[in-house]
CSV table of C-alpha atoms in Angstrom, one decimal:
chain,number,residue,atom,x,y,z
A,1,MET,CA,0.0,0.0,0.0
A,2,GLU,CA,1.4,3.3,-1.0
A,3,PRO,CA,-0.6,6.5,-1.5
A,4,PRO,CA,0.3,8.9,-4.4
A,5,GLU,CA,3.3,11.2,-3.8
A,6,MET,CA,1.3,14.2,-4.9
A,7,ILE,CA,-2.5,14.8,-4.6
A,8,ASN,CA,-4.3,17.8,-6.1
A,9,ALA,CA,-7.1,19.1,-3.9
A,10,GLY,CA,-8.6,22.0,-5.8
A,11,ASP,CA,-6.5,25.0,-5.2
A,12,LEU,CA,-4.2,23.0,-2.8
A,13,VAL,CA,-1.5,20.5,-3.5
A,14,LEU,CA,-0.3,17.7,-1.1
A,15,LYS,CA,3.3,16.7,-1.8
A,16,ARG,CA,5.4,14.0,-0.1
A,17,TRP,CA,7.8,15.9,2.2
A,18,GLU,CA,11.2,16.6,0.9
A,19,PRO,CA,14.2,17.7,3.1
A,20,GLU,CA,14.7,20.9,1.0
A,21,TRP,CA,11.5,22.3,2.4
A,22,SER,CA,12.9,22.1,6.0
A,23,ALA,CA,13.6,25.8,6.3
A,24,GLU,CA,10.1,26.7,5.3
A,25,LEU,CA,8.7,24.1,7.6
A,26,ALA,CA,10.7,25.6,10.5
A,27,ALA,CA,9.3,29.1,9.6
A,28,ALA,CA,5.7,27.8,9.5
A,29,VAL,CA,6.0,26.1,12.9
A,30,GLN,CA,7.5,29.1,14.4
A,31,GLU,CA,4.9,31.4,12.9
A,32,SER,CA,2.1,29.2,14.2
A,33,GLN,CA,3.7,28.0,17.5
A,34,PRO,CA,1.3,29.8,19.9
A,35,GLU,CA,-1.7,28.1,18.2
A,36,LEU,CA,0.0,24.7,17.7
A,37,ALA,CA,1.8,24.3,21.0
A,38,PRO,CA,-1.2,23.4,23.2
A,39,PHE,CA,-1.9,20.4,21.0
A,40,LEU,CA,1.3,19.4,19.2
A,41,PRO,CA,4.3,18.6,21.4
A,42,PHE,CA,6.8,19.4,18.7
A,43,ALA,CA,5.7,23.0,18.4
A,44,THR,CA,8.1,24.5,20.9
A,45,PRO,CA,9.7,27.9,20.8
A,46,GLY,CA,13.0,26.2,20.0
A,47,TYR,CA,11.7,24.4,16.9
A,48,GLY,CA,14.2,25.3,14.2
A,49,LEU,CA,15.9,24.1,11.1
A,50,ALA,CA,17.5,21.0,12.8
A,51,GLU,CA,14.1,19.8,14.1
A,52,ALA,CA,12.4,20.5,10.7
A,53,ARG,CA,15.2,18.6,8.8
A,54,ALA,CA,14.9,15.7,11.3
A,55,PHE,CA,11.1,15.6,10.6
A,56,THR,CA,11.4,15.7,6.8
A,57,GLU,CA,14.2,13.1,6.8
A,58,ARG,CA,12.1,10.9,9.1
A,59,SER,CA,9.1,11.4,6.9
A,60,VAL,CA,11.1,10.2,3.9
A,61,ALA,CA,12.3,7.1,5.8
A,62,ASN,CA,8.8,6.3,7.2
A,63,TRP,CA,7.3,6.6,3.7
A,64,THR,CA,9.8,4.1,2.4
A,65,ALA,CA,9.1,1.8,5.4
A,66,GLY,CA,5.3,2.2,4.8
A,67,THR,CA,4.6,3.4,8.4
A,68,GLU,CA,3.7,7.0,7.7
A,69,PHE,CA,2.8,9.0,4.6
A,70,ASN,CA,3.3,12.7,5.5
A,71,TYR,CA,2.5,15.5,3.1
A,72,ALA,CA,3.4,19.1,2.9
A,73,LEU,CA,0.4,21.2,2.1
A,74,PHE,CA,0.9,23.9,-0.5
A,75,THR,CA,-1.3,26.5,-2.2
A,76,ALA,CA,-1.5,26.3,-6.0
A,77,VAL,CA,1.2,29.1,-6.1
A,78,GLY,CA,3.6,27.2,-3.9
A,79,ASP,CA,3.1,28.7,-0.4
A,80,LEU,CA,3.7,26.0,2.3
A,81,ILE,CA,0.6,26.3,4.6
A,82,GLY,CA,0.6,23.2,6.7
A,83,ALA,CA,1.0,19.4,6.9
A,84,VAL,CA,-1.2,16.4,6.8
A,85,GLY,CA,-0.4,12.7,7.1
A,86,LEU,CA,-1.6,9.1,7.1
A,87,MET,CA,-0.3,6.9,9.9
A,88,THR,CA,-0.5,3.2,10.1
A,89,GLU,CA,0.0,3.0,13.9
A,90,PRO,CA,-3.7,2.2,14.7
A,91,GLY,CA,-3.2,-1.3,13.1
A,92,PRO,CA,-4.0,-3.4,10.0
A,93,GLY,CA,-6.7,-2.0,7.8
A,94,ILE,CA,-6.8,1.4,9.7
A,95,LEU,CA,-5.2,4.7,8.9
A,96,GLU,CA,-5.1,7.8,11.1
A,97,ILE,CA,-5.2,11.2,9.6
A,98,GLY,CA,-3.3,14.0,11.4
A,99,TYR,CA,-3.1,17.6,10.3
A,100,TRP,CA,-2.1,21.2,11.2
A,101,LEU,CA,-2.4,24.5,9.4
A,102,ARG,CA,-0.3,27.6,9.4
A,103,THR,CA,-2.1,30.2,11.4
A,104,PRO,CA,-2.6,32.9,8.6
A,105,TRP,CA,-4.3,30.2,6.5
A,106,ALA,CA,-6.6,28.8,9.2
A,107,GLY,CA,-10.4,29.2,9.2
A,108,ARG,CA,-10.9,29.4,5.5
A,109,GLY,CA,-11.9,25.7,4.7
A,110,ARG,CA,-8.6,24.7,3.4
A,111,MET,CA,-8.0,21.9,5.9
A,112,THR,CA,-11.5,20.7,5.4
A,113,ALA,CA,-10.9,20.4,1.7
A,114,THR,CA,-7.6,18.7,2.3
A,115,VAL,CA,-9.0,16.1,4.7
A,116,THR,CA,-11.9,15.4,2.3
A,117,VAL,CA,-9.6,14.6,-0.6
A,118,LEU,CA,-7.2,12.6,1.6
A,119,THR,CA,-10.0,10.6,3.0
A,120,ARG,CA,-11.1,9.6,-0.5
A,121,VAL,CA,-7.6,8.7,-1.4
A,122,ALA,CA,-7.0,6.7,1.8
A,123,LEU,CA,-10.2,4.7,1.4
A,124,SER,CA,-9.2,3.8,-2.1
A,125,LEU,CA,-5.9,2.1,-0.9
A,126,PRO,CA,-5.9,-1.7,-0.8
A,127,GLY,CA,-6.7,-3.2,2.6
A,128,ILE,CA,-7.9,0.1,4.2
A,129,GLU,CA,-11.3,-0.3,5.8
A,130,ARG,CA,-11.3,2.4,8.4
A,131,LEU,CA,-10.0,5.9,9.0
A,132,ILE,CA,-9.7,7.8,12.3
A,133,ILE,CA,-8.7,11.2,13.5
A,134,ARG,CA,-7.5,11.8,17.0
A,135,HIS,CA,-7.6,15.3,18.6
A,136,HIS,CA,-7.4,17.0,22.0
A,137,PRO,CA,-10.9,17.8,23.3
A,138,ASP,CA,-10.0,21.5,23.5
A,139,ASN,CA,-8.8,21.6,19.9
A,140,HIS,CA,-12.1,23.0,18.5
A,141,ALA,CA,-10.6,23.7,15.0
A,142,SER,CA,-9.5,20.1,14.5
A,143,ALA,CA,-12.9,18.9,15.9
A,144,ALA,CA,-14.7,21.1,13.4
A,145,VAL,CA,-12.6,19.8,10.4
A,146,ALA,CA,-13.3,16.2,11.5
A,147,ALA,CA,-17.0,16.8,11.9
A,148,LYS,CA,-17.3,18.6,8.5
A,149,THR,CA,-15.5,15.8,6.7
A,150,GLY,CA,-17.7,12.9,8.0
A,151,PHE,CA,-15.8,11.8,11.1
A,152,VAL,CA,-17.9,11.1,14.2
A,153,GLU,CA,-16.8,10.7,17.8
A,154,THR,CA,-16.5,7.0,18.7
A,155,GLY,CA,-14.5,7.1,21.9
A,156,ARG,CA,-11.6,8.5,23.9
A,157,ALA,CA,-8.0,7.3,24.3
A,158,GLY,CA,-6.1,9.0,27.1
A,159,ASP,CA,-6.5,12.8,26.5
A,160,ASP,CA,-7.7,12.3,22.9
A,161,VAL,CA,-11.1,12.2,21.2
A,162,ILE,CA,-11.2,9.4,18.6
A,163,ARG,CA,-13.4,10.1,15.6
A,164,GLU,CA,-14.0,7.5,12.8
A,165,TYR,CA,-15.0,8.2,9.3
A,166,ARG,CA,-18.7,7.4,8.7
A,167,GLY,CA,-19.1,9.5,5.5
């Protein structure tokens, strides 16, 4: 199972992470750090080029290993505005979708469009029967994206709300 390396989502493009985008990733995390930090442990004030490069290199390795399929999210004109990924950690036949958006681009339906397209792609992969999204209960933006894209709350795991795609 391997999803496409590039996915067109209307005026957005998902591309498999490449290490040469590390500097822009570091800038995006720093710009959005106050909004990301309560929900994403990596979004620290010290997140810089070394951390971004480690993430992009790990993303390349994990893609090759088939354990995570992480995408950079770009506008049609090439602005890096966030990230989205498919993780195999939940187990056979299940993928988890994770996402974050650069603060200036939030609240305009872009992540909803991205998750909608990625959901369609993920469910077309051989052997995939279920999709889930995990988010912190206080992360109202992530909850809204999940609800708008057909994911319904099915339980809790630790501090996270678990939502499953029901279309």
